[in-house]
């Protein structure tokens, strides 16, 4: 679930004729209907191989299917600092807690590296070339939360982005 932007759009309503018979066009300002995009994930075997099946993200977590995600760690070499961000309170897993620099599911058919780039841009507004990302390891997280309603069997490709100095706060555009 993401933030719903209240985008307003003009809709033609009706044309009236006043006393002078000149048309008066009235527009209603209505919110554009919000259509949440369903994210599909590739379903994996327990050993991390693609099955050839993709399912909506919610179904994957309901059914406990294995799937992939990326984590991006931004590390400042000069200060030996790792950038963390606080998760939004509306998240279905670990809401309001501190997390790594950027993360996200790998959508069906997408590559790990493209997803790492996209998530960093979407979450922090940082655009980096592919060669800035170093795959450092892959780990499997298997957990059940939310009273058994959220089953996370996730292989995460973990990337490190190393900068000489910490990235200034002004450089970020938050989601």
mmCIF file of C-alpha atoms in Angstrom, residues 17-18 23 75 108 112 139 143 150 164:
data_model
loop_
_atom_site.group_PDB
_atom_site.id
_atom_site.type_symbol
_atom_site.label_atom_id
_atom_site.label_comp_id
_atom_site.label_asym_id
_atom_site.label_seq_id
_atom_site.Cartn_x
_atom_site.Cartn_y
_atom_site.Cartn_z
ATOM 1 C CA UNK A 17 -27.389 29.345 -21.213
ATOM 2 C CA UNK A 18 -27.742 32.487 -19.153
ATOM 3 C CA UNK A 23 -23.085 29.620 -23.033
ATOM 4 C CA UNK A 75 28.093 3.356 2.873
ATOM 5 C CA UNK A 108 8.134 -10.412 -12.215
ATOM 6 C CA UNK A 112 17.946 -7.572 -9.503
ATOM 7 C CA UNK A 139 20.388 -14.033 2.119
ATOM 8 C CA UNK A 143 9.477 -15.352 8.881
ATOM 9 C CA UNK A 150 2.114 -12.304 6.402
ATOM 10 C CA UNK A 164 33.588 8.939 -0.362
#
